[in-house]
Amino acid sequence: MKKPISTDEVTAIMAQRLVEARIAAGFSRRSDALNRFTSWSPSTYASHELGRRRFDSDFAEKYAVAFKVPVSHLLAHDLYSAEETKPTSNIVRLQRPRPNASFPPIYQSFNTESTLPLLGQTTGGPNGRFILNGSEVGRVFCPPMLEGVEGAYAVRVFGTSMEPRFKAGETVWINPHEPVRAKDDVVVQLLTDGEDQPTESYIKEFRSQSSKVLRLWQHNPDEDESHEMVFDNEDVFSVHKIVFHAV
């Protein structure tokens, strides 16, 4: 007979799995994840990672989407027997983990009636530079987080300067009203040569913006290019946050 496991131990296992999922998703530090997912409460998330507070299915679903892991894994469903999905005592019986895959695979569905404009691009250049010409070249589905957001739009990734984060030809969705923080991915439009309309655009990682300069970061620059890009703040037309991407 297997040794029973207490609810405190289950909570600790859930916390450990949350930490492992966060690291596997590319966020080596807790602050990295909090900087990316700005709607999360830092104190609440810390209590979940440290096992001080057990998170419920609502939090698990949010973390599962962010870190791309199954909800059942974060909730440690593999520790419960079929008749103990809602244990009434503080003892949980261990059992062999169940497969969480499905065949054929089940994909998340989106509202196909809600769409956003895909904006056209012209004139590619170094550092993944392109120009948004303002024309609508197509319509793409609207992710749930952008439903009802005025001015939301999508563009294609140009070049390989942001690989492996973004690949050339991928689509990114933008919320022009979302606050931008360090390490967010953004679409930046710049004014040049005294023009009153943007003449350069970039998809980069936002690092900082002062009263003088805007600092961006690219993951995969060409040999003659730098990882960091710095622009005079007076030339910055807009900095819009990328909130979703897909091939």
Coordinates of N, CA and C in Angstrom, one line a residue:
M1 N 0.8 -1.2 0.0 CA 0.0 0.0 0.0 C 0.9 1.3 0.0
K2 N 0.5 2.2 -0.9 CA 1.3 3.4 -1.0 C 1.1 4.3 0.2
K3 N 2.1 5.0 0.6 CA 2.0 6.0 1.7 C 1.1 7.1 1.3
P4 N 0.1 7.5 2.1 CA -0.8 8.6 1.8 C 0.0 9.9 1.8
I5 N -0.5 10.9 1.1 CA 0.1 12.2 1.0 C -0.9 13.3 1.5
S6 N -0.4 14.2 2.3 CA -1.3 15.2 2.9 C -1.6 16.3 1.9
T7 N -2.6 17.1 2.2 CA -2.9 18.3 1.4 C -1.8 19.3 1.4
D8 N -1.1 19.4 2.5 CA 0.0 20.3 2.6 C 1.1 19.9 1.6
E9 N 1.3 18.6 1.5 CA 2.3 18.1 0.5 C 1.9 18.3 -0.9
V10 N 0.6 18.2 -1.1 CA 0.0 18.4 -2.5 C 0.2 19.9 -2.8
T11 N 0.0 20.8 -1.9 CA 0.2 22.2 -2.1 C 1.6 22.5 -2.5
A12 N 2.6 21.9 -1.8 CA 4.0 22.1 -2.1 C 4.3 21.6 -3.5
I13 N 3.7 20.4 -3.9 CA 4.0 19.9 -5.2 C 3.4 20.8 -6.3
M14 N 2.2 21.4 -6.0 CA 1.7 22.3 -7.0 C 2.6 23.6 -7.1
A15 N 3.1 24.0 -6.0 CA 4.0 25.2 -6.0 C 5.3 24.9 -6.8
Q16 N 5.8 23.7 -6.6 CA 7.0 23.3 -7.3 C 6.7 23.2 -8.8
R17 N 5.6 22.6 -9.2 CA 5.3 22.5 -10.6 C 5.1 23.9 -11.3
L18 N 4.5 24.8 -10.5 CA 4.3 26.2 -11.0 C 5.7 26.8 -11.3
V19 N 6.6 26.7 -10.4 CA 8.0 27.2 -10.6 C 8.6 26.6 -11.8
E20 N 8.5 25.2 -11.9 CA 9.1 24.5 -13.0 C 8.5 24.9 -14.4
A21 N 7.2 25.1 -14.4 CA 6.5 25.6 -15.6 C 7.0 27.0 -16.0
R22 N 7.1 27.8 -15.0 CA 7.6 29.2 -15.3 C 9.0 29.2 -15.9
I23 N 9.9 28.4 -15.4 CA 11.3 28.4 -15.9 C 11.3 27.7 -17.2
A24 N 10.5 26.7 -17.4 CA 10.5 26.0 -18.8 C 10.0 26.9 -19.8
A25 N 9.1 27.9 -19.4 CA 8.5 28.8 -20.4 C 9.5 30.0 -20.7
G26 N 10.6 30.0 -20.1 CA 11.6 31.0 -20.5 C 11.8 32.1 -19.5
F27 N 11.1 32.0 -18.3 CA 11.1 33.1 -17.3 C 12.0 32.6 -16.2
S28 N 13.3 32.8 -16.2 CA 14.2 32.3 -15.2 C 13.9 32.8 -13.8
R29 N 13.4 34.1 -13.7 CA 13.1 34.7 -12.5 C 11.6 35.0 -12.4
R30 N 11.1 35.0 -11.1 CA 9.7 35.3 -10.9 C 9.4 36.7 -11.4
S31 N 10.3 37.6 -11.3 CA 10.0 39.0 -11.7 C 9.9 39.1 -13.2
D32 N 10.6 38.2 -14.0 CA 10.5 38.2 -15.4 C 9.0 37.9 -15.8
A33 N 8.4 36.9 -15.2 CA 7.0 36.5 -15.5 C 6.1 37.6 -15.1
L34 N 6.3 38.3 -14.0 CA 5.5 39.3 -13.5 C 5.6 40.6 -14.4
N35 N 6.8 40.8 -15.0 CA 6.9 41.9 -15.9 C 6.2 41.6 -17.2
R36 N 6.1 40.4 -17.6 CA 5.4 40.0 -18.8 C 3.8 40.0 -18.6
F37 N 3.4 39.4 -17.5 CA 2.0 39.3 -17.2 C 1.6 40.3 -16.1
T38 N 1.4 41.6 -16.6 CA 1.3 42.7 -15.6 C 0.0 42.7 -14.9
S39 N -1.0 41.9 -15.3 CA -2.3 41.9 -14.5 C -2.2 41.0 -13.3
W40 N -1.1 40.3 -13.2 CA -1.0 39.4 -12.0 C -0.6 40.2 -10.8
S41 N -1.1 39.8 -9.6 CA -0.7 40.4 -8.4 C 0.6 39.8 -7.9
P42 N 1.7 40.6 -7.8 CA 3.0 40.0 -7.4 C 2.9 39.2 -6.1
S43 N 2.2 39.8 -5.1 CA 2.2 39.1 -3.8 C 1.4 37.8 -3.9
T44 N 0.3 37.8 -4.6 CA -0.5 36.5 -4.8 C 0.3 35.5 -5.5
Y45 N 1.0 35.9 -6.6 CA 1.7 34.9 -7.4 C 2.9 34.4 -6.6
A46 N 3.6 35.2 -5.8 CA 4.7 34.8 -5.0 C 4.2 33.7 -3.9
S47 N 3.0 34.0 -3.3 CA 2.5 33.0 -2.4 C 2.2 31.7 -3.0
H48 N 1.8 31.7 -4.3 CA 1.5 30.4 -5.0 C 2.8 29.7 -5.3
E49 N 3.8 30.4 -5.7 CA 5.1 29.7 -6.0 C 5.8 29.2 -4.7
L50 N 5.6 29.9 -3.7 CA 6.3 29.5 -2.4 C 5.5 28.5 -1.6
G51 N 4.3 28.2 -2.1 CA 3.5 27.2 -1.4 C 2.8 27.7 -0.2
R52 N 2.8 29.0 0.0 CA 2.1 29.6 1.2 C 0.6 29.6 1.0
R53 N 0.2 29.6 -0.2 CA -1.2 29.7 -0.5 C -1.5 28.8 -1.7
R54 N -2.5 27.9 -1.6 CA -2.9 27.0 -2.7 C -3.7 27.7 -3.7
F55 N -3.4 27.6 -5.0 CA -4.2 28.2 -6.0 C -5.3 27.3 -6.5
D56 N -6.4 27.9 -6.9 CA -7.5 27.2 -7.4 C -7.5 27.0 -8.9
S57 N -8.6 26.5 -9.5 CA -8.6 26.2 -10.9 C -8.6 27.5 -11.8
D58 N -9.1 28.6 -11.3 CA -9.1 29.9 -12.0 C -7.7 30.3 -12.2
F59 N -6.9 30.3 -11.1 CA -5.5 30.7 -11.2 C -4.7 29.7 -12.1
A60 N -5.0 28.4 -11.9 CA -4.3 27.4 -12.7 C -4.5 27.6 -14.2
E61 N -5.7 27.9 -14.6 CA -6.0 28.1 -16.0 C -5.2 29.3 -16.6
K62 N -5.1 30.4 -15.8 CA -4.4 31.5 -16.2 C -2.9 31.2 -16.3
Y63 N -2.3 30.5 -15.3 CA -0.9 30.1 -15.4 C -0.7 29.1 -16.5
A64 N -1.6 28.2 -16.7 CA -1.4 27.2 -17.8 C -1.3 27.8 -19.2
V65 N -2.2 28.8 -19.4 CA -2.1 29.5 -20.7 C -0.8 30.3 -20.9
A66 N -0.4 30.9 -19.8 CA 0.9 31.7 -19.8 C 2.1 30.9 -20.0
F67 N 2.1 29.7 -19.4 CA 3.4 28.9 -19.4 C 3.2 27.7 -20.3
K68 N 2.0 27.6 -21.0 CA 1.8 26.5 -21.9 C 2.0 25.1 -21.3
V69 N 1.3 24.8 -20.3 CA 1.3 23.5 -19.6 C -0.2 23.1 -19.4
P70 N -0.5 21.9 -19.2 CA -1.8 21.5 -18.9 C -2.3 21.9 -17.5
V71 N -3.6 22.4 -17.5 CA -4.1 22.8 -16.2 C -4.1 21.7 -15.2
S72 N -4.4 20.4 -15.6 CA -4.4 19.3 -14.7 C -3.0 19.0 -14.1
H73 N -1.9 19.4 -14.8 CA -0.6 19.2 -14.3 C -0.3 20.1 -13.1
L74 N -0.7 21.4 -13.3 CA -0.5 22.4 -12.2 C -1.4 22.1 -11.0
L75 N -2.6 21.6 -11.2 CA -3.5 21.2 -10.1 C -3.2 19.9 -9.5
A76 N -2.1 19.2 -10.1 CA -1.7 17.9 -9.5 C -2.9 16.9 -9.5
H77 N -3.7 16.9 -10.6 CA -4.7 15.9 -10.6 C -4.3 14.5 -10.6
D78 N -3.0 14.2 -11.1 CA -2.5 12.9 -11.1 C -2.3 12.3 -9.7
L79 N -2.4 13.1 -8.7 CA -2.3 12.6 -7.3 C -3.6 12.1 -6.7
Y80 N -4.7 12.4 -7.4 CA -6.0 12.0 -6.9 C -6.5 10.8 -7.6
S81 N -7.3 10.0 -6.8 CA -8.0 8.9 -7.4 C -9.2 9.4 -8.1
A82 N -9.9 8.6 -8.9 CA -11.0 9.1 -9.7 C -12.2 9.6 -8.8
E83 N -12.4 8.9 -7.6 CA -13.4 9.2 -6.7 C -13.0 10.3 -5.7
E84 N -11.8 10.8 -5.8 CA -11.4 11.8 -4.8 C -11.0 13.1 -5.5
T85 N -11.6 13.5 -6.6 CA -11.3 14.7 -7.2 C -11.5 15.9 -6.3
K86 N -12.4 15.8 -5.3 CA -12.7 16.8 -4.4 C -12.5 16.2 -3.0
P87 N -11.3 16.0 -2.5 CA -11.1 15.2 -1.3 C -11.7 16.0 -0.1
T88 N -12.3 15.2 0.8 CA -13.0 15.8 2.0 C -12.1 15.7 3.2
S89 N -11.1 14.9 3.2 CA -10.1 14.8 4.3 C -8.8 15.4 3.9
N90 N -7.9 15.4 4.8 CA -6.5 15.9 4.5 C -5.6 14.9 4.0
I91 N -6.1 13.7 3.6 CA -5.3 12.6 3.1 C -5.7 12.4 1.6
V92 N -4.7 12.3 0.7 CA -4.9 12.0 -0.7 C -4.2 10.8 -1.1
R93 N -4.8 9.9 -1.8 CA -4.2 8.6 -2.2 C -3.5 8.8 -3.5
L94 N -2.2 8.4 -3.6 CA -1.5 8.5 -4.8 C -1.9 7.4 -5.8
Q95 N -1.9 7.7 -7.1 CA -2.1 6.7 -8.1 C -1.3 7.0 -9.3
R96 N -1.2 6.0 -10.2 CA -0.4 6.2 -11.4 C -0.9 7.4 -12.2
P97 N 0.0 8.3 -12.7 CA -0.5 9.4 -13.5 C -1.2 9.0 -14.7
R98 N -2.3 9.7 -15.1 CA -3.1 9.4 -16.3 C -2.5 10.2 -17.4
P99 N -2.6 9.7 -18.7 CA -2.2 10.5 -19.8 C -3.1 11.7 -20.0
N100 N -2.5 12.8 -20.3 CA -3.3 14.0 -20.5 C -3.4 14.5 -21.9
A101 N -3.0 13.6 -22.8 CA -3.1 13.9 -24.3 C -4.4 13.4 -24.8
S102 N -4.8 13.9 -25.9 CA -6.1 13.4 -26.6 C -5.8 13.2 -28.0
F103 N -6.5 12.2 -28.6 CA -6.4 11.9 -30.0 C -7.8 11.7 -30.6
P104 N -8.1 12.4 -31.6 CA -7.4 13.5 -32.2 C -7.2 14.6 -31.3
P105 N -6.2 15.5 -31.5 CA -6.0 16.6 -30.5 C -7.2 17.6 -30.5
I106 N -7.4 18.2 -29.4 CA -8.5 19.1 -29.2 C -7.9 20.5 -29.2
Y107 N -8.3 21.4 -30.1 CA -7.7 22.7 -30.1 C -8.6 23.8 -29.6
Q108 N -8.1 24.8 -29.0 CA -8.9 25.9 -28.5 C -9.6 26.6 -29.6
S109 N -10.8 26.9 -29.4 CA -11.6 27.6 -30.5 C -11.7 29.1 -30.2
F110 N -11.8 29.9 -31.2 CA -12.0 31.3 -31.0 C -13.2 31.8 -31.8
N111 N -13.7 32.9 -31.3 CA -14.9 33.5 -32.0 C -14.5 33.9 -33.4
T112 N -15.1 33.2 -34.4 CA -14.7 33.5 -35.8 C -15.4 34.7 -36.3
E113 N -16.4 35.2 -35.6 CA -17.2 36.4 -36.1 C -16.5 37.7 -35.7
S114 N -15.5 37.6 -34.8 CA -14.8 38.8 -34.4 C -13.4 38.8 -35.0
T115 N -13.1 39.8 -35.8 CA -11.8 39.9 -36.5 C -11.1 41.3 -36.3
L116 N -9.9 41.3 -36.6 CA -9.1 42.5 -36.5 C -8.4 42.8 -37.8
P117 N -8.0 44.0 -38.1 CA -7.3 44.3 -39.4 C -5.9 43.9 -39.3
L118 N -5.4 43.3 -40.4 CA -4.0 43.0 -40.6 C -3.5 44.1 -41.5
L119 N -2.5 44.9 -41.0 CA -2.0 46.0 -41.7 C -0.9 45.7 -42.6
G120 N -0.8 46.4 -43.7 CA 0.2 46.1 -44.7 C 1.6 46.7 -44.4
Q121 N 2.6 46.1 -45.0 CA 4.0 46.6 -44.8 C 4.7 46.8 -46.1
T122 N 5.6 47.7 -46.1 CA 6.5 47.9 -47.3 C 7.9 48.2 -46.9
T123 N 8.8 48.1 -47.8 CA 10.2 48.5 -47.7 C 10.9 47.9 -46.4
G124 N 11.4 46.7 -46.5 CA 12.2 46.1 -45.5 C 13.6 46.7 -45.4
G125 N 14.2 46.5 -44.3 CA 15.6 47.0 -44.1 C 16.3 46.4 -43.0
P126 N 17.5 46.9 -42.6 CA 18.3 46.3 -41.6 C 17.6 46.3 -40.2
N127 N 18.0 45.4 -39.3 CA 17.5 45.4 -38.0 C 16.0 45.0 -38.0
G128 N 15.5 44.4 -39.1 CA 14.1 44.1 -39.1 C 13.2 45.3 -39.4
R129 N 13.7 46.3 -40.0 CA 12.9 47.5 -40.2 C 11.9 47.3 -41.3
F130 N 10.7 47.9 -41.1 CA 9.7 47.9 -42.1 C 8.8 49.1 -42.0
I131 N 7.9 49.4 -42.9 CA 7.1 50.5 -42.8 C 5.6 50.0 -42.8
L132 N 4.8 50.5 -41.8 CA 3.4 50.2 -41.8 C 2.7 51.2 -42.8
N133 N 2.2 50.7 -43.8 CA 1.6 51.7 -44.8 C 0.1 52.1 -44.5
G134 N -0.4 51.5 -43.4 CA -1.7 51.9 -42.9 C -2.9 51.2 -43.6
S135 N -2.6 50.5 -44.7 CA -3.7 49.9 -45.4 C -4.0 48.5 -44.8
E136 N -5.2 48.2 -44.9 CA -5.7 46.9 -44.4 C -5.6 45.8 -45.5
V137 N -4.7 44.8 -45.3 CA -4.5 43.8 -46.4 C -5.3 42.5 -46.1
G138 N -6.0 42.5 -45.0 CA -6.7 41.3 -44.6 C -7.3 41.4 -43.2
R139 N -8.1 40.4 -42.9 CA -8.7 40.3 -41.5 C -8.2 39.0 -40.9
V140 N -7.9 39.1 -39.6 CA -7.5 37.9 -38.8 C -8.4 37.8 -37.6
F141 N -8.4 36.6 -37.0 CA -9.3 36.4 -35.8 C -8.9 37.3 -34.7
C142 N -9.8 37.5 -33.8 CA -9.6 38.4 -32.7 C -9.4 37.6 -31.4
P143 N -8.2 37.6 -30.8 CA -8.0 36.8 -29.6 C -8.9 37.4 -28.5
P144 N -9.3 36.6 -27.5 CA -10.2 37.0 -26.5 C -9.8 38.3 -25.7
M145 N -8.4 38.4 -25.5 CA -8.0 39.6 -24.7 C -8.1 40.9 -25.5
L146 N -8.4 40.8 -26.8 CA -8.5 42.1 -27.6 C -10.0 42.4 -28.1
E147 N -10.9 41.6 -27.7 CA -12.3 41.8 -28.0 C -12.8 43.1 -27.4
G148 N -13.3 44.0 -28.2 CA -13.8 45.3 -27.8 C -12.7 46.3 -27.6
V149 N -11.4 46.0 -27.9 CA -10.4 47.0 -27.7 C -10.3 47.9 -29.0
E150 N -10.6 49.1 -28.9 CA -10.5 50.0 -30.0 C -9.1 50.2 -30.5
G151 N -8.9 50.1 -31.8 CA -7.6 50.4 -32.4 C -6.7 49.2 -32.4
A152 N -7.1 48.0 -31.9 CA -6.3 46.8 -31.9 C -6.0 46.4 -33.4
Y153 N -4.9 45.9 -33.6 CA -4.5 45.5 -35.0 C -3.5 44.4 -35.0
A154 N -3.1 43.9 -36.2 CA -2.2 42.8 -36.3 C -1.2 43.1 -37.4
V155 N 0.0 42.6 -37.3 CA 1.0 42.8 -38.4 C 1.8 41.5 -38.5
R156 N 2.5 41.4 -39.7 CA 3.4 40.2 -39.9 C 4.8 40.6 -39.4
V157 N 5.5 39.6 -38.9 CA 6.9 39.8 -38.5 C 7.8 39.8 -39.7
F158 N 8.6 40.9 -39.8 CA 9.6 41.0 -40.9 C 11.0 40.6 -40.4
G159 N 11.7 39.8 -41.1 CA 13.0 39.4 -40.8 C 13.2 38.5 -39.7
T160 N 14.5 38.2 -39.3 CA 14.8 37.2 -38.3 C 15.5 37.8 -37.1
S161 N 15.4 39.1 -36.9 CA 16.1 39.7 -35.8 C 15.6 39.4 -34.5
M162 N 14.4 38.9 -34.4 CA 13.8 38.5 -33.1 C 13.7 37.0 -32.9
E163 N 14.3 36.2 -33.7 CA 14.3 34.8 -33.5 C 15.1 34.5 -32.2
P164 N 14.8 33.5 -31.4 CA 13.7 32.6 -31.6 C 12.3 33.0 -31.1
R165 N 12.3 34.2 -30.5 CA 11.0 34.7 -30.0 C 9.9 34.8 -31.1
F166 N 10.3 35.5 -32.2 CA 9.3 35.6 -33.3 C 10.1 35.1 -34.6
K167 N 9.4 34.4 -35.4 CA 9.9 34.0 -36.7 C 9.3 34.9 -37.8
A168 N 10.1 35.0 -38.9 CA 9.6 35.8 -40.1 C 8.3 35.2 -40.6
G169 N 7.4 36.1 -40.8 CA 6.1 35.7 -41.3 C 5.0 35.4 -40.3
E170 N 5.4 35.3 -39.0 CA 4.5 35.1 -38.0 C 3.5 36.3 -37.9
T171 N 2.4 36.1 -37.3 CA 1.5 37.3 -37.1 C 1.5 37.6 -35.6
V172 N 1.6 38.9 -35.3 CA 1.5 39.4 -33.9 C 0.3 40.4 -33.8
W173 N -0.3 40.3 -32.6 CA -1.5 41.1 -32.4 C -1.2 42.2 -31.3
I174 N -1.7 43.4 -31.5 CA -1.2 44.5 -30.8 C -2.4 45.2 -30.1
N175 N -2.2 45.6 -28.8 CA -3.1 46.4 -28.0 C -2.4 47.8 -27.9
P176 N -2.9 48.8 -28.6 CA -2.2 50.1 -28.5 C -2.5 50.8 -27.2
H177 N -3.3 50.3 -26.3 CA -3.6 51.0 -25.1 C -3.0 50.3 -23.9
E178 N -2.4 49.2 -24.0 CA -1.8 48.4 -22.9 C -0.5 49.1 -22.4
P179 N -0.3 49.3 -21.1 CA 0.9 49.9 -20.6 C 2.1 49.0 -21.0
V180 N 3.2 49.6 -21.3 CA 4.4 48.8 -21.7 C 5.4 48.8 -20.6
R181 N 6.0 47.6 -20.3 CA 7.0 47.5 -19.3 C 8.3 46.8 -19.8
A182 N 9.3 46.9 -19.1 CA 10.6 46.3 -19.5 C 10.4 44.8 -19.9
K183 N 11.0 44.4 -21.0 CA 11.0 43.1 -21.5 C 9.6 42.7 -22.2
D184 N 8.7 43.7 -22.4 CA 7.5 43.4 -23.2 C 8.0 43.5 -24.7
D185 N 7.3 42.7 -25.5 CA 7.5 42.8 -26.9 C 6.6 43.9 -27.5
V186 N 7.1 44.7 -28.4 CA 6.4 45.9 -28.9 C 6.6 46.1 -30.4
V187 N 5.6 46.9 -30.9 CA 5.8 47.4 -32.3 C 6.0 48.9 -32.1
V188 N 7.2 49.4 -32.6 CA 7.6 50.8 -32.4 C 7.5 51.5 -33.8
Q189 N 6.9 52.7 -33.8 CA 6.9 53.5 -35.1 C 7.7 54.7 -34.8
L190 N 8.5 55.1 -35.8 CA 9.4 56.3 -35.6 C 9.2 57.3 -36.7
L191 N 9.4 58.5 -36.3 CA 9.5 59.7 -37.3 C 10.9 59.9 -37.7
T192 N 11.1 60.2 -39.0 CA 12.5 60.5 -39.4 C 12.5 61.6 -40.4
D193 N 13.6 62.3 -40.5 CA 13.8 63.4 -41.5 C 12.7 64.5 -41.5
G194 N 12.2 64.8 -40.3 CA 11.3 65.9 -40.2 C 9.8 65.5 -40.6
E195 N 9.6 64.2 -40.9 CA 8.3 63.8 -41.3 C 7.3 63.9 -40.2
D196 N 6.0 64.1 -40.5 CA 5.0 64.1 -39.4 C 4.2 62.8 -39.3
Q197 N 4.6 61.8 -40.1 CA 4.0 60.5 -40.1 C 5.1 59.5 -40.0
P198 N 4.9 58.3 -39.3 CA 5.9 57.3 -39.1 C 6.5 56.8 -40.5
T199 N 7.8 56.7 -40.5 CA 8.5 56.2 -41.7 C 9.3 55.0 -41.4
E200 N 9.4 54.5 -40.2 CA 10.1 53.3 -39.8 C 9.3 52.6 -38.7
S201 N 9.3 51.3 -38.8 CA 8.7 50.5 -37.7 C 9.6 49.3 -37.4
Y202 N 9.5 48.8 -36.1 CA 10.3 47.7 -35.7 C 9.5 46.9 -34.7
I203 N 9.7 45.6 -34.7 CA 9.2 44.7 -33.7 C 10.4 44.2 -32.9
K204 N 10.4 44.7 -31.6 CA 11.5 44.5 -30.7 C 11.1 44.2 -29.3
E205 N 12.0 44.0 -28.4 CA 11.8 43.9 -27.0 C 12.0 45.3 -26.4
F206 N 11.0 45.8 -25.6 CA 11.2 47.1 -25.0 C 12.1 46.9 -23.7
R207 N 13.0 47.8 -23.6 CA 13.9 47.8 -22.4 C 13.6 49.0 -21.5
S208 N 13.6 50.2 -22.1 CA 13.3 51.4 -21.3 C 13.1 52.6 -22.2
Q209 N 12.5 53.6 -21.6 CA 12.2 54.9 -22.3 C 12.3 56.0 -21.3
S210 N 13.2 56.9 -21.6 CA 13.4 58.1 -20.7 C 12.9 59.3 -21.5
S211 N 13.2 60.5 -20.9 CA 12.8 61.7 -21.6 C 13.6 62.0 -22.8
K212 N 14.8 61.3 -22.9 CA 15.7 61.5 -24.0 C 15.7 60.4 -25.0
V213 N 15.8 59.1 -24.6 CA 16.0 58.0 -25.5 C 15.0 56.8 -25.2
L214 N 14.8 56.1 -26.3 CA 14.1 54.8 -26.2 C 15.1 53.7 -26.5
R215 N 15.1 52.7 -25.6 CA 16.0 51.6 -25.8 C 15.3 50.3 -26.1
L216 N 15.7 49.6 -27.1 CA 15.0 48.4 -27.6 C 16.1 47.3 -27.6
W217 N 15.7 46.0 -27.8 CA 16.6 44.9 -27.8 C 16.1 43.9 -28.9
Q218 N 17.1 43.4 -29.6 CA 16.8 42.3 -30.6 C 17.6 41.1 -30.3
H219 N 17.0 39.9 -30.4 CA 17.6 38.7 -30.0 C 18.6 38.1 -31.0
N220 N 18.4 38.4 -32.2 CA 19.2 37.7 -33.3 C 19.7 38.7 -34.3
P221 N 20.5 39.7 -34.0 CA 21.0 40.7 -34.9 C 22.0 40.1 -35.9
D222 N 22.1 40.7 -37.1 CA 23.1 40.3 -38.1 C 24.5 40.6 -37.5
E223 N 25.5 40.2 -38.2 CA 26.9 40.3 -37.7 C 27.3 41.8 -37.5
D224 N 26.8 42.6 -38.3 CA 27.2 44.1 -38.3 C 26.2 44.9 -37.5
E225 N 25.3 44.2 -36.8 CA 24.2 44.9 -36.0 C 24.4 44.6 -34.5
S226 N 23.9 45.5 -33.7 CA 24.0 45.4 -32.2 C 22.7 44.8 -31.6
H227 N 22.8 44.2 -30.5 CA 21.6 43.7 -29.8 C 20.7 44.9 -29.4
E228 N 21.3 45.9 -28.9 CA 20.6 47.1 -28.3 C 20.4 48.1 -29.4
M229 N 19.2 48.7 -29.5 CA 18.9 49.8 -30.4 C 18.5 51.0 -29.6
V230 N 19.0 52.2 -29.9 CA 18.7 53.4 -29.1 C 18.2 54.4 -30.1
F231 N 17.1 55.1 -29.8 CA 16.5 56.1 -30.6 C 16.2 57.3 -29.8
D232 N 16.3 58.5 -30.4 CA 16.0 59.8 -29.7 C 14.5 59.7 -29.4
N233 N 14.1 60.1 -28.2 CA 12.7 60.0 -27.8 C 11.8 60.9 -28.7
E234 N 12.4 62.0 -29.1 CA 11.6 63.0 -29.9 C 11.2 62.4 -31.3
D235 N 11.9 61.3 -31.7 CA 11.5 60.7 -33.0 C 10.5 59.5 -32.8
V236 N 10.2 59.2 -31.6 CA 9.3 58.1 -31.3 C 7.8 58.5 -31.5
F237 N 7.1 57.9 -32.5 CA 5.7 58.2 -32.7 C 4.8 57.4 -31.8
S238 N 5.1 56.0 -31.7 CA 4.3 55.2 -30.9 C 5.0 53.9 -30.4
V239 N 4.6 53.4 -29.3 CA 5.2 52.1 -28.8 C 4.0 51.3 -28.3
H240 N 3.6 50.3 -29.1 CA 2.5 49.5 -28.8 C 2.8 48.1 -28.4
K241 N 2.1 47.6 -27.4 CA 2.5 46.3 -26.8 C 1.9 45.1 -27.6
I242 N 2.7 44.1 -27.9 CA 2.3 42.8 -28.5 C 1.7 41.9 -27.4
V243 N 0.5 41.5 -27.6 CA -0.2 40.7 -26.6 C -0.5 39.3 -27.0
F244 N -0.2 38.9 -28.3 CA -0.5 37.6 -28.8 C 0.3 37.4 -30.1
H245 N 0.7 36.1 -30.3 CA 1.3 35.8 -31.6 C 1.0 34.4 -32.0
A246 N 1.1 34.1 -33.3 CA 0.8 32.8 -33.8 C 1.3 32.7 -35.2
V247 N 1.6 31.5 -35.6 CA 2.1 31.2 -37.0 C 0.9 31.3 -37.9

